[in-house]
Coordinates of C-alpha atoms and ligand atoms in Angstrom, one line a residue:
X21 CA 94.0 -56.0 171.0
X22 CA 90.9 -54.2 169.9
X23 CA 89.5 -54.4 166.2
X24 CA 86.4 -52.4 166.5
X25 CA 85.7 -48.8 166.6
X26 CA 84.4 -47.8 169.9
X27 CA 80.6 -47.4 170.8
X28 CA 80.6 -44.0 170.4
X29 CA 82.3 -44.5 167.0
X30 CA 79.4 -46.7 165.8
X31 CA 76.7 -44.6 167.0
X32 CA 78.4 -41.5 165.4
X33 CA 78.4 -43.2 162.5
X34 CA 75.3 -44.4 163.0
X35 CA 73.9 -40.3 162.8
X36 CA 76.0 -39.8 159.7
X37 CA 74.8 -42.6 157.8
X38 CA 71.2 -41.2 158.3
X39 CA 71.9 -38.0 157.5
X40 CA 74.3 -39.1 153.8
X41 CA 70.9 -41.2 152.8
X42 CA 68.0 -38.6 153.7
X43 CA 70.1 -35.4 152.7
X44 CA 72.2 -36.4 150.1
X45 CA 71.1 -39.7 148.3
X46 CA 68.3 -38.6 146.6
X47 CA 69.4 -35.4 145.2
X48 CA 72.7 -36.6 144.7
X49 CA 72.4 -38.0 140.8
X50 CA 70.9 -34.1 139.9
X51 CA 73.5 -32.3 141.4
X52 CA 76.1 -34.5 139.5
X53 CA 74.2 -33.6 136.5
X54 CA 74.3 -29.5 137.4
X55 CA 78.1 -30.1 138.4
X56 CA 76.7 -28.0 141.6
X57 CA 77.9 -28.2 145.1
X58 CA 74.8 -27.5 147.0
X59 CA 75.9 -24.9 149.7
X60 CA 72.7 -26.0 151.7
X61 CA 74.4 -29.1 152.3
X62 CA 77.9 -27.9 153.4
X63 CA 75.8 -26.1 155.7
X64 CA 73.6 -29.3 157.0
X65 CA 77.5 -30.3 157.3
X66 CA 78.6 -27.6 159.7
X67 CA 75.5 -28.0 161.8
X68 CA 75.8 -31.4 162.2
X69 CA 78.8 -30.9 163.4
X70 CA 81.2 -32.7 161.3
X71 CA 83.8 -29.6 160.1
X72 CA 84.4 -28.9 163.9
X73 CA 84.9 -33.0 164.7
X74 CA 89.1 -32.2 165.3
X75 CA 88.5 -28.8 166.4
X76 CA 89.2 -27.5 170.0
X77 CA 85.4 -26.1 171.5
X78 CA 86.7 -22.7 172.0
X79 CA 86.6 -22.4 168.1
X80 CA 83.4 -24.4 167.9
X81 CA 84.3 -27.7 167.5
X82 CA 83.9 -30.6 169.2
X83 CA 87.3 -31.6 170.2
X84 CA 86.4 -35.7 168.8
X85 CA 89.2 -37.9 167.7
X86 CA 90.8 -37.7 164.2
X87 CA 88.9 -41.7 163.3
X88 CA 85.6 -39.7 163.7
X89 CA 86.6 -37.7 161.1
X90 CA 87.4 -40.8 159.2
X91 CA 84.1 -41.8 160.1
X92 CA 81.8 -39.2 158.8
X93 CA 84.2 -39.6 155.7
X94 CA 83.7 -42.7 154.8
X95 CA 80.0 -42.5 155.4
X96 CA 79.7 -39.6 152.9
X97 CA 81.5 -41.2 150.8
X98 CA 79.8 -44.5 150.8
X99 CA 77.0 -42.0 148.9
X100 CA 78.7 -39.5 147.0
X101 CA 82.4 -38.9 147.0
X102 CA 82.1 -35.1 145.8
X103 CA 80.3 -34.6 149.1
X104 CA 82.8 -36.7 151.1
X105 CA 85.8 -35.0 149.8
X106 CA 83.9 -31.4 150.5
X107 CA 84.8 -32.5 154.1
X108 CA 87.9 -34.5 153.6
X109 CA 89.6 -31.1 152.2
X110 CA 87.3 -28.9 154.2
X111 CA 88.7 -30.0 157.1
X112 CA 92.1 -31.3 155.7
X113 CA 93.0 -28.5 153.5
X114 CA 91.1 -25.9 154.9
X115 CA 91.0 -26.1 158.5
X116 CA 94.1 -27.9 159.3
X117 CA 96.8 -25.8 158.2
X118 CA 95.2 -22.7 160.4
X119 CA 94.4 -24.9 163.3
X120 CA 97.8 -26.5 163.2
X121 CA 100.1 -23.7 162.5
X122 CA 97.7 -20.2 162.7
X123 CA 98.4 -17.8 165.3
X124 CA 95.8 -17.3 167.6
X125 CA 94.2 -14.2 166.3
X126 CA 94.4 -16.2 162.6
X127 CA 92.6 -19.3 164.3
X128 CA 89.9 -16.5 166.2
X129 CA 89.5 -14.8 162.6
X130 CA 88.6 -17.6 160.5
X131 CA 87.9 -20.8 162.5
X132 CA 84.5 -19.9 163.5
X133 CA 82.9 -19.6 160.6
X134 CA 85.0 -22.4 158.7
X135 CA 84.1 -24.9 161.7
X136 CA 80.0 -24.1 161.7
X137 CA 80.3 -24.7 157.7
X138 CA 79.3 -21.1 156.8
X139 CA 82.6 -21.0 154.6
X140 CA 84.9 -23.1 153.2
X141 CA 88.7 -23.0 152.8
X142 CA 91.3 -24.3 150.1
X143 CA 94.8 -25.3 150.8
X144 CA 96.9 -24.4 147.2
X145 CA 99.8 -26.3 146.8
X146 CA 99.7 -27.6 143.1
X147 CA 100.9 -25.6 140.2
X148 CA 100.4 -26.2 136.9
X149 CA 104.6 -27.4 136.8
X150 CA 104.5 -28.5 140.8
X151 CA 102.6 -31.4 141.4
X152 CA 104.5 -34.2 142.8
X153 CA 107.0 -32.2 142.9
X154 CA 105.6 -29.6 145.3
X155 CA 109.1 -28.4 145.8
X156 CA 109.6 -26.8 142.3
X157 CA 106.6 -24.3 143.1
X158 CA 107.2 -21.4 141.0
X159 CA 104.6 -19.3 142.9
X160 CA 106.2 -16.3 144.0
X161 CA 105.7 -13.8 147.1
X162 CA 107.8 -11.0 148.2
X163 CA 107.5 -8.9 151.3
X164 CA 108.0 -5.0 151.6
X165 CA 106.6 -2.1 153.7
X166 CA 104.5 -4.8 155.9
X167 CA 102.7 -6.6 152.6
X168 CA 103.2 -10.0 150.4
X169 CA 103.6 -9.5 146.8
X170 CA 102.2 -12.8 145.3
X171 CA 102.8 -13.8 141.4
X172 CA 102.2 -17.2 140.1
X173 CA 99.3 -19.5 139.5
X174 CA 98.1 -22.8 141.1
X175 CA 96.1 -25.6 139.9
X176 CA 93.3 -28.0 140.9
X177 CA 92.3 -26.3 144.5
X178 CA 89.3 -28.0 145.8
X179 CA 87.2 -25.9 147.6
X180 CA 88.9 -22.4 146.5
X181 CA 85.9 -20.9 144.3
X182 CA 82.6 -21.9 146.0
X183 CA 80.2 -18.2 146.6
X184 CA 81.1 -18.7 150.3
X185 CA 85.0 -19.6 150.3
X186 CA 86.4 -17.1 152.1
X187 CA 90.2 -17.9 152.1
X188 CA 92.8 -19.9 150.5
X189 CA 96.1 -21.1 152.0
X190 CA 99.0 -21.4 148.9
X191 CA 102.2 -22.0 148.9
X192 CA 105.2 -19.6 148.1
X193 CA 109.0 -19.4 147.5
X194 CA 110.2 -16.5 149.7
X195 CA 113.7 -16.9 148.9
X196 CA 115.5 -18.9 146.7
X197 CA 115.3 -21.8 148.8
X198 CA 112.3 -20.8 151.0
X199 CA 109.1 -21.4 150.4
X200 CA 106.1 -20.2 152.9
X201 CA 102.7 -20.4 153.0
X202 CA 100.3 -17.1 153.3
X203 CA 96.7 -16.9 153.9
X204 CA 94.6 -14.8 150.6
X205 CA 91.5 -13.7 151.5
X206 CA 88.9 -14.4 149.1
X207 CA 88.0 -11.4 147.2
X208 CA 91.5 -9.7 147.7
X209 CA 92.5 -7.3 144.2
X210 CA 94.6 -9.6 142.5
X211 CA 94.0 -12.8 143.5
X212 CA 91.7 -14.5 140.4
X213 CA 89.5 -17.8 140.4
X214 CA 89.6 -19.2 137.0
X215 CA 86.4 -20.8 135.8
X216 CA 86.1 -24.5 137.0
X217 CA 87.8 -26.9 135.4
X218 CA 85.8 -29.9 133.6
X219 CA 86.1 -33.3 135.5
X220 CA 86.2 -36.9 134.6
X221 CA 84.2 -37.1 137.7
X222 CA 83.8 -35.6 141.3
X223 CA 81.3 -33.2 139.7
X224 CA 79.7 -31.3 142.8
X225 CA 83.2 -30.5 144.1
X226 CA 84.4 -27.2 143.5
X227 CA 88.0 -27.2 141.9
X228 CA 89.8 -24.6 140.3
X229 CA 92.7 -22.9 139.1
X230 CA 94.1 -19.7 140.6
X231 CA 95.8 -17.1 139.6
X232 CA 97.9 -14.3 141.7
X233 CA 98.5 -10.9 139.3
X234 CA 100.5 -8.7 142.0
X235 CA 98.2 -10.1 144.9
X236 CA 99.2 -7.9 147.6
X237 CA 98.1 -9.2 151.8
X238 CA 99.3 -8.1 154.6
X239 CA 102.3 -9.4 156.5
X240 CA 100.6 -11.4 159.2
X241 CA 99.0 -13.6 156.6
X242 CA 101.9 -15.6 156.8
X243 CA 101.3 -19.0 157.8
X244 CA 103.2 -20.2 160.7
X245 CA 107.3 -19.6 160.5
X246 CA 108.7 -17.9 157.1
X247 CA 110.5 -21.1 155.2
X248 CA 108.2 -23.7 156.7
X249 CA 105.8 -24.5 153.6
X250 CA 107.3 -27.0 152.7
X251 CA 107.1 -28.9 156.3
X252 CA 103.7 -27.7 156.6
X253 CA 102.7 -29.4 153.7
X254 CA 104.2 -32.4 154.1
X255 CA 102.3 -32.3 157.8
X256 CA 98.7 -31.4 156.2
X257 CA 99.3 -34.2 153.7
X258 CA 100.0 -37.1 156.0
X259 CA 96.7 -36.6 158.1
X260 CA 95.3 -36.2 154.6
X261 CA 96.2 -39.4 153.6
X262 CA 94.5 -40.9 155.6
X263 CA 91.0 -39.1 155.4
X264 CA 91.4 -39.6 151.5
X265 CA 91.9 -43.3 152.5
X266 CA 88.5 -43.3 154.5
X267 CA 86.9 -41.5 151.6
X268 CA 88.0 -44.8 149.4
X269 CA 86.6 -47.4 152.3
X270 CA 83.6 -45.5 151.9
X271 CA 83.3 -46.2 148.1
X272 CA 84.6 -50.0 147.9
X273 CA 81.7 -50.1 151.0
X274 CA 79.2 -48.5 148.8
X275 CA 79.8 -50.2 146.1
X276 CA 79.6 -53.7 148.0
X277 CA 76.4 -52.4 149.4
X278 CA 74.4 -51.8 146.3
X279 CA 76.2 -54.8 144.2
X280 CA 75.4 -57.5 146.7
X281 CA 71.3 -55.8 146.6
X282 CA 71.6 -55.7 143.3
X283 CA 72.4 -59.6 142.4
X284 CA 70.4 -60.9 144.8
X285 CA 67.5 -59.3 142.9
X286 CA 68.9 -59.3 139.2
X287 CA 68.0 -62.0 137.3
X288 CA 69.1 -64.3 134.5
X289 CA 68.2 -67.6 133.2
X290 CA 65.8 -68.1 136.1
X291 CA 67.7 -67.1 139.0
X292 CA 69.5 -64.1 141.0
X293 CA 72.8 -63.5 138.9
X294 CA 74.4 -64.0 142.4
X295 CA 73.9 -67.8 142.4
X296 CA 76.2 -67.7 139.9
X297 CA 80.4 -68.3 141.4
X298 CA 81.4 -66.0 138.7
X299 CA 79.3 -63.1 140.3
X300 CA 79.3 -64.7 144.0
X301 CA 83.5 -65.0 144.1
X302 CA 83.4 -61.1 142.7
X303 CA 81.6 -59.9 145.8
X304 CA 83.6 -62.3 148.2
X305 CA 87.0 -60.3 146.8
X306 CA 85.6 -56.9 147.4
X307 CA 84.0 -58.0 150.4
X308 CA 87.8 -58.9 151.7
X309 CA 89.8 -55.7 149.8
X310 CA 86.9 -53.5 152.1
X311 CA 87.7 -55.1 154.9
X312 CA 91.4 -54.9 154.1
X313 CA 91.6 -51.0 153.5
X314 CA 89.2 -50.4 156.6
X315 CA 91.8 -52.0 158.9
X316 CA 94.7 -50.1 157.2
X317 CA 92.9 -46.8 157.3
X318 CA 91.6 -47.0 161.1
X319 CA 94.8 -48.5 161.9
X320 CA 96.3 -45.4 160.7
X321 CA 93.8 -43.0 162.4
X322 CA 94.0 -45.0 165.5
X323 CA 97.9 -44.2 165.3
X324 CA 97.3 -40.5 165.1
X325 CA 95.1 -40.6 168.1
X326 CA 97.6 -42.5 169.8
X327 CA 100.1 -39.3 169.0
X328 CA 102.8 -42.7 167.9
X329 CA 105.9 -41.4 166.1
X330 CA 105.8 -39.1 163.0
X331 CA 107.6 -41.7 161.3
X332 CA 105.2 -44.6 162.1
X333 CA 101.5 -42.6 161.9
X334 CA 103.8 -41.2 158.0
X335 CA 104.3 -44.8 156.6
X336 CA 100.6 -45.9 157.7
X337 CA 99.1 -43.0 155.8
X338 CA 100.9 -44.3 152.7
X339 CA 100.0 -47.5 153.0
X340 CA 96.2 -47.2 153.9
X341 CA 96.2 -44.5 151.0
X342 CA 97.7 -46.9 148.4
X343 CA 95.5 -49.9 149.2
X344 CA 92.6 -48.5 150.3
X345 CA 92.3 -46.0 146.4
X346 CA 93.3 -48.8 144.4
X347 CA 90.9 -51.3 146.4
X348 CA 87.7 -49.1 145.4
X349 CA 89.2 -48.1 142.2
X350 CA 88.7 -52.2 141.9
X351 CA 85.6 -52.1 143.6
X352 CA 83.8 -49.7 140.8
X353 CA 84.9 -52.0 138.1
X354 CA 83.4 -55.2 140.1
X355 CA 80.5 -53.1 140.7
X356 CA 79.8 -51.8 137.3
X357 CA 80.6 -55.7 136.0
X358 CA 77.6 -56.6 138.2
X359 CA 75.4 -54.3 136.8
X360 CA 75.9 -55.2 133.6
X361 CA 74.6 -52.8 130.7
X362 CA 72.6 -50.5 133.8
X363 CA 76.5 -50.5 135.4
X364 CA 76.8 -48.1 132.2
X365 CA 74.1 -46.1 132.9
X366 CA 73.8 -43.0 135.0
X367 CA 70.6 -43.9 136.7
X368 CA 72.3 -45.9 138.8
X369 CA 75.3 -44.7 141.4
X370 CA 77.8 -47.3 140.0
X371 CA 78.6 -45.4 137.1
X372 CA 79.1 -41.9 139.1
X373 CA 80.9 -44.2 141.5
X374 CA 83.1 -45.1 138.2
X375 CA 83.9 -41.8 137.4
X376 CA 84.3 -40.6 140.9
X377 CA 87.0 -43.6 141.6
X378 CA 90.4 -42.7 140.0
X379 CA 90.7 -39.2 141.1
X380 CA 91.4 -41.0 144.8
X381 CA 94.8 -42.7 143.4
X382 CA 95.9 -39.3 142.2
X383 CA 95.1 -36.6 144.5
X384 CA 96.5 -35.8 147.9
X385 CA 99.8 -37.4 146.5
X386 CA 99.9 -40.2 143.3
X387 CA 99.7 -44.5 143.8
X388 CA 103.9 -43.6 142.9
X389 CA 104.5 -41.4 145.2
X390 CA 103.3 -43.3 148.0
X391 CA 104.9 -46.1 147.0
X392 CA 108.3 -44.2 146.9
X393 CA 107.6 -43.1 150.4
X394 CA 106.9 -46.6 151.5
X395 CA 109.7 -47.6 149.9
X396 CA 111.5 -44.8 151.4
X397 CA 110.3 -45.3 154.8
X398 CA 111.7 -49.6 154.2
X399 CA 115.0 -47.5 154.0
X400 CA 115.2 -47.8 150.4
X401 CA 117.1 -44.6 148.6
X402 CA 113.9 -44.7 146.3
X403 CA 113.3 -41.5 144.2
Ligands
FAD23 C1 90.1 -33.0 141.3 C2 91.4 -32.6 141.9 C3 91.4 -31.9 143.2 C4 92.7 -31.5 143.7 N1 92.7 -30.8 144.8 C5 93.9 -30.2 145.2 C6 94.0 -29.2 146.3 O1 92.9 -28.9 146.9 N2 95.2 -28.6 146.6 C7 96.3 -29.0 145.9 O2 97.4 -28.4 146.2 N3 96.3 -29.9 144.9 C8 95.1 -30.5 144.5 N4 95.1 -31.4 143.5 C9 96.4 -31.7 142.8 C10 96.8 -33.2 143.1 O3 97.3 -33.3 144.4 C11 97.9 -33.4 142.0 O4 97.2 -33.6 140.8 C12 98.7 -34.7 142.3 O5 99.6 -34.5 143.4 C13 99.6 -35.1 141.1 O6 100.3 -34.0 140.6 P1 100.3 -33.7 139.0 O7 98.9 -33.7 138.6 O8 101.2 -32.6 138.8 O9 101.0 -35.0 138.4 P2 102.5 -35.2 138.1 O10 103.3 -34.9 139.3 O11 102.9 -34.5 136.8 O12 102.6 -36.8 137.8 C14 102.2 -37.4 136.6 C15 102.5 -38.9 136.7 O13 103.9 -39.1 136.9 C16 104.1 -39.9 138.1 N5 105.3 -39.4 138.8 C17 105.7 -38.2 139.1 N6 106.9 -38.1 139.7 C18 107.2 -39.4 139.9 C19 108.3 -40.1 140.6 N7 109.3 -39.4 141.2 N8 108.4 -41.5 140.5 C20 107.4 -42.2 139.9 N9 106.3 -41.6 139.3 C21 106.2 -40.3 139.3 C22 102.9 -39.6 138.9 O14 102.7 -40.6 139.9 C23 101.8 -39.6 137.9 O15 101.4 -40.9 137.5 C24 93.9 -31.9 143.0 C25 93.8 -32.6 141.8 C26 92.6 -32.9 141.3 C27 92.6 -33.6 139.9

């Protein structure tokens, strides 16, 4: 039994780490404040290799196991979370579906481009009455002489607005009980980016809603087989479960990181605050609830590599989700307790780490609805 990530794994993450705290670190706490996502960076991103990590080479990628994906995740996360989920739903959301259900001249036309992180792609499956329930999607697309009407709206897609995102994948009933999923060029009469919404936190992420006002593609922007949106989805979601959950290790990590720094040099009555228990004991929790959701979540990955059963690789994703979100949704409050009064204060990451935390127990599928499919997957008629 092996509990470490391989060589190759540390060393990768090794080059990642550099890059998160020479690129992004010191600019990080400015673009927050500009509620910018620096394209230079996504760029940086794509040359460095890290959109094309799952990718096979003949689209530019890399061909690397689905853990160094994790990887790179968690280590720009351990930074900045806006930045981190850029290439958790990059890659997840954007990516993905095409790689995994494209046909080959879909995969030749965008892939490219998308892998060397000269554009970015959105995956819209939300509406503004289909969250959880993805399957009461209202969005509407109807095909005659070779072209998809689409009416409806979507809401919340990371990634679908930035100057260079040059496609989004949504969702669509096609019948009454069909629903499909068709490429939309960006750009394409009809298909309208609403201005971005204003967020509790992941500021440099793009998110917006869309709208689609007789959207009109051509036929072969369908997605894989008519009626399989729904699978699809639930596919894309799975592996994103677990990136999100790497995204989360790397916040309960950062936040360990700059706590522990931070009481051995902070001060009270005469010594470090973290000769005190109180403060001490906090930081031995979170060290173990890190260590806890980095097991779960490379357990899962390490599943996915091993190509184990749906079922199994499905039940770990919840799981590592579900602990590893709530763990650094914990891991910001201990954090910002530490800190004290400059835990409050946007100088320091803790409180963007704050704001960034609880965003990870909702998207990519709620705390609930992972626990229903856990408690589904125990063989429980949970609903
Ligand atoms: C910043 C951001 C980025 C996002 N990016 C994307 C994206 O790129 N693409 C995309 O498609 N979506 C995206 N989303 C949407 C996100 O996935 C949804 O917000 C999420 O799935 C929850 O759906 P909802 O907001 O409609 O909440 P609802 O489904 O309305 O849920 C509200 C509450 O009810 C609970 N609840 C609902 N049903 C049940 C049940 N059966 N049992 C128990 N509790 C239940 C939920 O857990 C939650 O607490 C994003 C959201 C945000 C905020």
């Amino acid at each position: 039994m092996m509990f470490e990530l391989s060589g190759e794994h540390e060393t990768f993450r090794k080059v990642v780490r550099d890059f998160a705290e020479r690129e992004i670190a010191p600019h990080v706490a400015e673009w927050d404040r500009e509620h910018r996502l620096p394209i230079e960076v996504v760029h940086a991103m794509g040359e460095l290799g890290l959109f094309g990590l799952v990718v096979p080479e003949q689209y530019g990628g890399s061909a690397a196991d689905f853990t160094s994906l994790c990887v790179a995740i968690e280590e720009l996360g351990r930074v900045d979370q806006s930045i981190g989920v850029t290439l958790e739903a990059g890659v997840g959301l954007g990516i993905n579906p095409i790689l995994t259900f494209g046909t080959d001249e879909q995969k030749q036309r965008w892939l490219p481009d998308l892998v060397a992180g000269r554009t970015l792609a959105g995956f819209g499956l939300t509406e503004p009455d289909a969250g959880s329930d993805a399957s009461a999607t209202k969005t509407r697309a109807v095909l005659a002489d070779g072209q998809w009407t689409i009416n409806g709206a979507k809401a919340f897609i990371t990634n679908s607005g930035t100057s260079i995102t040059s496609l989004v994948a949504v969702t669509a009933k096609t019948g009454d009980n069909e629903i499909s999923s068709l490429i939309v060029p960006s750009g394409t009469p009809g298909f309208i980016v609403e201005p971005a919404y204003d967020k509790l936190g992941w500021h440099i992420s793009d998110t917006h809603g869309l709208s689609f006002d007789d959207c009109r593609v051509p036929e072969e922007n369908l997605l894989g087989t008519r009626g399989d949106g729904y699978r699809q989805f639930l596919a894309v979601l799975d592996d994103g479960r677990i990136a999100i959950a790497a995204l989360a290790v790397g916040l309960a990590q950062g936040c360990l990181d700059v706590s522990v720094k931070y009481a051995n040099e902070r001060k009270t009555f005469g010594t470090p605050i973290g000769s005190r228990q109180a403060v001490a004991f906090m930081l031995s929790d979170l060290a173990v609830s890190v260590e806890a959701a980095r097991l779960l979540t490379y357990k899962a990955a390490w599943l996915k590599d091993a190509g184990r059963p749906k079922a199994q690789i499905k039940q770990a994703a919840s799981m590592a989700k579900l602990y590893a979100t709530e763990a650094a949704v914990a891991a910001t409050r201990t954090a910002t307790q530490v800190f004290g009064g400059n835990g409050f204060m946007e100088e320091f990451p803790v409180a963007r780490f704050y704001r960034d935390a609880k965003i990870l127990e909702i998207g990519e599928g709620t705390s609930e609805v992972q626990r229903m499919l856990i408690a589904r997957s125990l063989g429980l008629p949970a609903s």
